[in-house]
Coordinates of C-alpha atoms and ligand atoms in Angstrom, one line a residue:
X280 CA 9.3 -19.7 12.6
X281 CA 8.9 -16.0 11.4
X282 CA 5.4 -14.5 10.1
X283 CA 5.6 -11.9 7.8
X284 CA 1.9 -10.3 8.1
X285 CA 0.5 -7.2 6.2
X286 CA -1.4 -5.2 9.0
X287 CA -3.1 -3.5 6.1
X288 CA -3.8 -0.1 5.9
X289 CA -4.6 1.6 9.6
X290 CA -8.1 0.4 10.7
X291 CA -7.1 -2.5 13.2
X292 CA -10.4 -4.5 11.8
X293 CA -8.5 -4.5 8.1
X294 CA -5.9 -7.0 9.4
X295 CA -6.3 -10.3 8.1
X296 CA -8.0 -13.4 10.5
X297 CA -4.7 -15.1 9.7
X298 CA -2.6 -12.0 10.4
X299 CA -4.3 -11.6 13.4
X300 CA -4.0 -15.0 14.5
X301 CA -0.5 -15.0 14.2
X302 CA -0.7 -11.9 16.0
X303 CA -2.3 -13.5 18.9
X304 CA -0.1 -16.5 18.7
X305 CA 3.4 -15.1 18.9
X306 CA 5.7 -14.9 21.1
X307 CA 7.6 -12.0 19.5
X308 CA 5.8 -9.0 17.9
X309 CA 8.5 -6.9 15.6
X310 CA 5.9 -4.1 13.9
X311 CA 6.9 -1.3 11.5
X312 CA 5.5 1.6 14.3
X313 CA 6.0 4.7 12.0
X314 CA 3.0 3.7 10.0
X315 CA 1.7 0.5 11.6
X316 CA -1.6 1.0 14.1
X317 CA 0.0 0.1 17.9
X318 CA -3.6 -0.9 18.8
X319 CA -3.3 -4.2 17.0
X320 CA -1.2 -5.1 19.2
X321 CA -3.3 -5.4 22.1
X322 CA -3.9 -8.9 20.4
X323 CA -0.8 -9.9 21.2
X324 CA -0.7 -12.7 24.2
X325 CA 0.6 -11.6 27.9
X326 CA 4.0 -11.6 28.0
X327 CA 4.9 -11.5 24.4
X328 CA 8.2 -9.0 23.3
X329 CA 7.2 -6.2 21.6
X330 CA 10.1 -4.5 19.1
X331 CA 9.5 -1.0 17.3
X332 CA 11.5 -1.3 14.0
X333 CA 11.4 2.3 13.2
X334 CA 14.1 2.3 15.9
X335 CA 16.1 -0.4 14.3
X336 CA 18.7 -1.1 12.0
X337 CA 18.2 -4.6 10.0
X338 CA 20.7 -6.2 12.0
X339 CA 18.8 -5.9 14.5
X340 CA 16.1 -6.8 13.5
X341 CA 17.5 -9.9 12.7
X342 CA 19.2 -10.6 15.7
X343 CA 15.8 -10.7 17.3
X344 CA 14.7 -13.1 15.3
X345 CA 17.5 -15.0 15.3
X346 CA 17.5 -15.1 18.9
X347 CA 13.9 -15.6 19.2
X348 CA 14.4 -18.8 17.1
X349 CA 17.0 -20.1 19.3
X350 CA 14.3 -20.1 22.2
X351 CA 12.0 -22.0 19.9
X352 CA 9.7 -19.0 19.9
X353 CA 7.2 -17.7 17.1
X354 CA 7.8 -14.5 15.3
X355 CA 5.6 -11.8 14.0
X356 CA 7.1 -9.6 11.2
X357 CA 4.2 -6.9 11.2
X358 CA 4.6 -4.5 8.4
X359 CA 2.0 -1.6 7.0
X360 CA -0.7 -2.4 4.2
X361 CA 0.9 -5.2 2.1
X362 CA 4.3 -6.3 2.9
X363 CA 5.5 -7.0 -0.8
X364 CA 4.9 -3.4 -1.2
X365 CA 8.1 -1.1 0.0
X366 CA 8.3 -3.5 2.7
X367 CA 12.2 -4.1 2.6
X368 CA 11.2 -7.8 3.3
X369 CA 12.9 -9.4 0.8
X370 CA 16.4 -8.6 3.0
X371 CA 15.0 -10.2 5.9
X372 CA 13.8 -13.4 4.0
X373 CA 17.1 -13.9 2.5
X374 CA 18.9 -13.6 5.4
X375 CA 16.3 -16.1 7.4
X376 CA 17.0 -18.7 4.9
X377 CA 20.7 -18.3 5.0
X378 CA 20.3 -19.2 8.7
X379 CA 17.6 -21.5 8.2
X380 CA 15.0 -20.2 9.6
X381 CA 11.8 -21.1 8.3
X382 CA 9.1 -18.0 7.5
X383 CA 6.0 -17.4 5.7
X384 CA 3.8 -14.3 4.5
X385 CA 0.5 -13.7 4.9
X386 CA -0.7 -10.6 2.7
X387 CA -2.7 -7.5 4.1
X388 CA -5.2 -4.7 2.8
X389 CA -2.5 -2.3 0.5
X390 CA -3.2 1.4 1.5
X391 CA -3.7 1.8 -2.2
X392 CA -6.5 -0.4 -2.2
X393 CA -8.1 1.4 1.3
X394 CA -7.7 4.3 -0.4
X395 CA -10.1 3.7 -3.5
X396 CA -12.2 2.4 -1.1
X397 CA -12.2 5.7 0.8
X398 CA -13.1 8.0 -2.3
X399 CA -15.2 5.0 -4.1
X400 CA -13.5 4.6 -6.8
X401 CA -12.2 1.7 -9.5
X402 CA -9.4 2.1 -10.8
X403 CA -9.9 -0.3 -13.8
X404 CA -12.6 1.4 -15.6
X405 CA -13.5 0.4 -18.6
X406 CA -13.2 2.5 -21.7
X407 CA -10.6 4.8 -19.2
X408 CA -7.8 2.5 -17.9
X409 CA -7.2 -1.5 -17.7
X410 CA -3.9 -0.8 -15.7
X411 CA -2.7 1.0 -12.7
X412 CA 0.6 1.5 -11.8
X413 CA 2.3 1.6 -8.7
X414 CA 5.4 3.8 -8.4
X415 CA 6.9 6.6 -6.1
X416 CA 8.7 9.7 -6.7
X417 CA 13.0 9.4 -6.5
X418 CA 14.4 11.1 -3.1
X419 CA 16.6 9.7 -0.6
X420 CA 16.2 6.6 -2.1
X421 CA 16.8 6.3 -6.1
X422 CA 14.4 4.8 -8.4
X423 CA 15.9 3.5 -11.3
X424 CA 15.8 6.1 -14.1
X425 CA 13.3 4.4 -16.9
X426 CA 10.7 4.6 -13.8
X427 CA 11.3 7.9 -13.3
X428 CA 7.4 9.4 -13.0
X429 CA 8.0 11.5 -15.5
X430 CA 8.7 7.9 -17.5
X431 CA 5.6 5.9 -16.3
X432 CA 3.2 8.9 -16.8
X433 CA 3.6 8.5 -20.8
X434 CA 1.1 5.6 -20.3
X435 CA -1.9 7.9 -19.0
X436 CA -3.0 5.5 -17.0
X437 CA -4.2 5.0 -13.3
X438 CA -1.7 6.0 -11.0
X439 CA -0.9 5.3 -7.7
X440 CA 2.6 7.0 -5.8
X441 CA 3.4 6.1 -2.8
X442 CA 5.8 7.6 -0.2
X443 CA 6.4 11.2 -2.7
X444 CA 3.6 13.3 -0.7
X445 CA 6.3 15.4 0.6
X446 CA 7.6 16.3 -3.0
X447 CA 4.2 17.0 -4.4
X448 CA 5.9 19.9 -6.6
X449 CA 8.1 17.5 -8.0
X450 CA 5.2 15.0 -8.5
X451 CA 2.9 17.3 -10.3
X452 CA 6.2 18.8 -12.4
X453 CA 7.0 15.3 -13.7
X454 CA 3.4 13.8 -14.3
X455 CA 2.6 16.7 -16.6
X456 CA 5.9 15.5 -18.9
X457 CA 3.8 12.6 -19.5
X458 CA 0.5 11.7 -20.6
X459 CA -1.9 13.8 -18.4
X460 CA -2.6 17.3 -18.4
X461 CA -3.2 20.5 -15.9
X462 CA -6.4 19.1 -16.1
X463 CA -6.4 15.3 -15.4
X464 CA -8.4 14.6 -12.5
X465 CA -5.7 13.4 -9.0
X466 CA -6.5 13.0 -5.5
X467 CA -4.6 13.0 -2.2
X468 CA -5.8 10.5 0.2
X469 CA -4.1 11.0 3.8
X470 CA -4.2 8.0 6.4
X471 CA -6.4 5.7 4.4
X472 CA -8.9 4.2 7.3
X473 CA -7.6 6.1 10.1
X474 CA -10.3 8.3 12.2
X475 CA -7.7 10.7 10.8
X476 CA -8.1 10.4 7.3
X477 CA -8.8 12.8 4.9
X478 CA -9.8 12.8 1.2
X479 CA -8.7 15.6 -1.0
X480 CA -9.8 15.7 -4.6
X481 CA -7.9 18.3 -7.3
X482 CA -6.0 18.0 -10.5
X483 CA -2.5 17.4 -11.6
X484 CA -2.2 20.9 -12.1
X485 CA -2.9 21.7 -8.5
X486 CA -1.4 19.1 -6.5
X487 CA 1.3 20.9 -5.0
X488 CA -1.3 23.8 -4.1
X489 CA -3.7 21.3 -2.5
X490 CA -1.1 19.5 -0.6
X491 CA 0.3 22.5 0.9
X492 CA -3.6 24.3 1.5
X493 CA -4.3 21.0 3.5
X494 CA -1.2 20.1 5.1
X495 CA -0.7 16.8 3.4
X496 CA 2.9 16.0 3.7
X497 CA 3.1 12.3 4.7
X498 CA 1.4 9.0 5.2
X499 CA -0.7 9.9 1.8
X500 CA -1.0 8.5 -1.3
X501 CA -1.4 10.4 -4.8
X502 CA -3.3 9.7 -7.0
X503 CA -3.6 10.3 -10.5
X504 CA -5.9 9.1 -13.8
X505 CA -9.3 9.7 -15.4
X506 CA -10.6 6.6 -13.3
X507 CA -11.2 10.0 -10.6
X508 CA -13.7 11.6 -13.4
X509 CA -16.6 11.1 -14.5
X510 CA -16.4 9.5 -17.8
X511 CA -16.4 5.6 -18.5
X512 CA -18.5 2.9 -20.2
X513 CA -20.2 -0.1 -18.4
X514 CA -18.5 -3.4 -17.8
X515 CA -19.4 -6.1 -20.8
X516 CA -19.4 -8.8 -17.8
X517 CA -22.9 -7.2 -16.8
X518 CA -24.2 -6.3 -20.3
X519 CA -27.6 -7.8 -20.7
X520 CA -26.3 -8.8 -24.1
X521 CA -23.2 -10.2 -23.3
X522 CA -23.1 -14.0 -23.2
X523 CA -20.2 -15.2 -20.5
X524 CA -19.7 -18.9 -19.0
X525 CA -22.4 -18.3 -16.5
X526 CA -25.2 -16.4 -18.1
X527 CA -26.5 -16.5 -22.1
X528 CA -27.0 -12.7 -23.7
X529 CA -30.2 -11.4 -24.8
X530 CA -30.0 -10.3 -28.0
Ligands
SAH291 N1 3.3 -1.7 2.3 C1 2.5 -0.5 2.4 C2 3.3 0.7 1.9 C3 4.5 1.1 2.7 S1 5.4 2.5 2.1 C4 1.2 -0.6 1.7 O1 0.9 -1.7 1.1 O2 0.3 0.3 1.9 C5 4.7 3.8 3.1 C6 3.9 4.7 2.3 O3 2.6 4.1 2.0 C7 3.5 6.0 2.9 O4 4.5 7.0 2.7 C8 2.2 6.4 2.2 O5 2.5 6.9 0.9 C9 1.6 5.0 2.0 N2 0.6 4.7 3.1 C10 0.7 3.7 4.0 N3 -0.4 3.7 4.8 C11 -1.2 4.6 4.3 C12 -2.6 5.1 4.6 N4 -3.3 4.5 5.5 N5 -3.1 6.0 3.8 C13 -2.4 6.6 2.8 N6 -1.2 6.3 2.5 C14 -0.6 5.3 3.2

């Protein structure tokens, strides 16, 4: 059996109890190490193999597992925030069930979702933005061109991008062909729930600048939207006169 598990976003305590059951169960421990936090590992059991995957192609990858399975041993799959995001684990699943081998997923805390938690913010505010939308800039890898940023940012909306902090230039280049302006509020958010992490608020016009001022380059997110001002109405869910299925308005 193979366990995909999210490791969520840095701070060992944001792993899931699951997650960090299977971690303390397996007998295997492959984990993502560019980005995933080595200590959670010391809840792995005494003798349990311990892989890097930066280090390793998909095959083998696989041919741990595969091997592994052959001994009758558990696997742990430990990827960054949320696996289902940029995970590449859809590969591996595929190729589990074409061997047979059984696996599961259990979800972890996205680093988009440690990151509004770091600069306390919502991205669904009302009267500003009912959507977010998750996206990352094209490099080495291609992004299929009706995503391009440049695309997505004619909605105006809340915006997360992942893995483009190194092409902030870019970033702030194609955002400002969509909906937002010089002036549209954006923040960098560097190692979400780190000891390391930093917050860095600025606008779309000077994300490039505030990158490069504060040496944000990697492990960051961007993000965008007037969710990061200062403007927005109050929720109807806790209007006084707003009957829902639990509570009658006052009128
Ligand atoms: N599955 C992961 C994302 C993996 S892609 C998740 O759900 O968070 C890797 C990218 O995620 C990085 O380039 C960076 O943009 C972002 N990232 C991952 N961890 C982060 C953190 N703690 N703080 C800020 N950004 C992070």
């Amino acid at each position: 059996m193979v366990h995909f598990v999210g490791a969520g976003p840095g701070a060992p305590d944001l792993i899931t109890l699951r997650g960090w059951e299977h971690i303390r169960e397996a007998d295997v421990i492959i984990y993502a190490g560019s980005l995933v936090n080595p200590a959670l590992l010391k809840g792995a059991k005494e003798g349990c193999a311990v892989y890097n995957s930066a280090e390793m192609t998909l095959e083998e990858v696989l041919a741990v597992m595969e091997q592994a399975e052959g001994a009758g041993k558990t696997t742990v799959r430990l990827h960054t925030g949320d696996p289902c995001l940029y995970g590449a684990i859809r590969e591996q699943m595929d190729a589990l069930a074409a061997r047979g081998i059984l696996y599961d997923g259990t979800p972890g805390v996205s680093s988009f979702c440690a990151a509004a938690a770091a600069l306390g913010a919502e991205y669904t505010l009302p009267g500003v933005s009912q959507s977010v939308i998750i996206t990352r800039m094209v490099g080495r890898t291609p992004v299929p061109e009706r995503e391009s940023v440049a695309a997505m940012a004619a909605h105006g909306t809340s915006m997360v991008l992942f893995l483009s902090s190194g092409l902030l230039e870019e970033v702030q280049g194609e955002l400002l062909k969509g909906a937002y302006t010089q002036d549209t509020p954006a923040a960098l958010v560097y190692k979400a729930s780190w000891p390391e992490e930093k917050t860095v608020y600025c606008t779309v016009g000077t994300l490039a600048e505030t990158g490069r001022a504060h040496g944000i380059q990697k492990t960051a997110l961007v993000l965008v939207g007037g969710f990061l001002g200062a403007e927005y109405q109050r929720s109807k869910l806790y209007d006084p006169q707003f009957t829902t299925g639990y509570r009658e308005g006052r009128q």
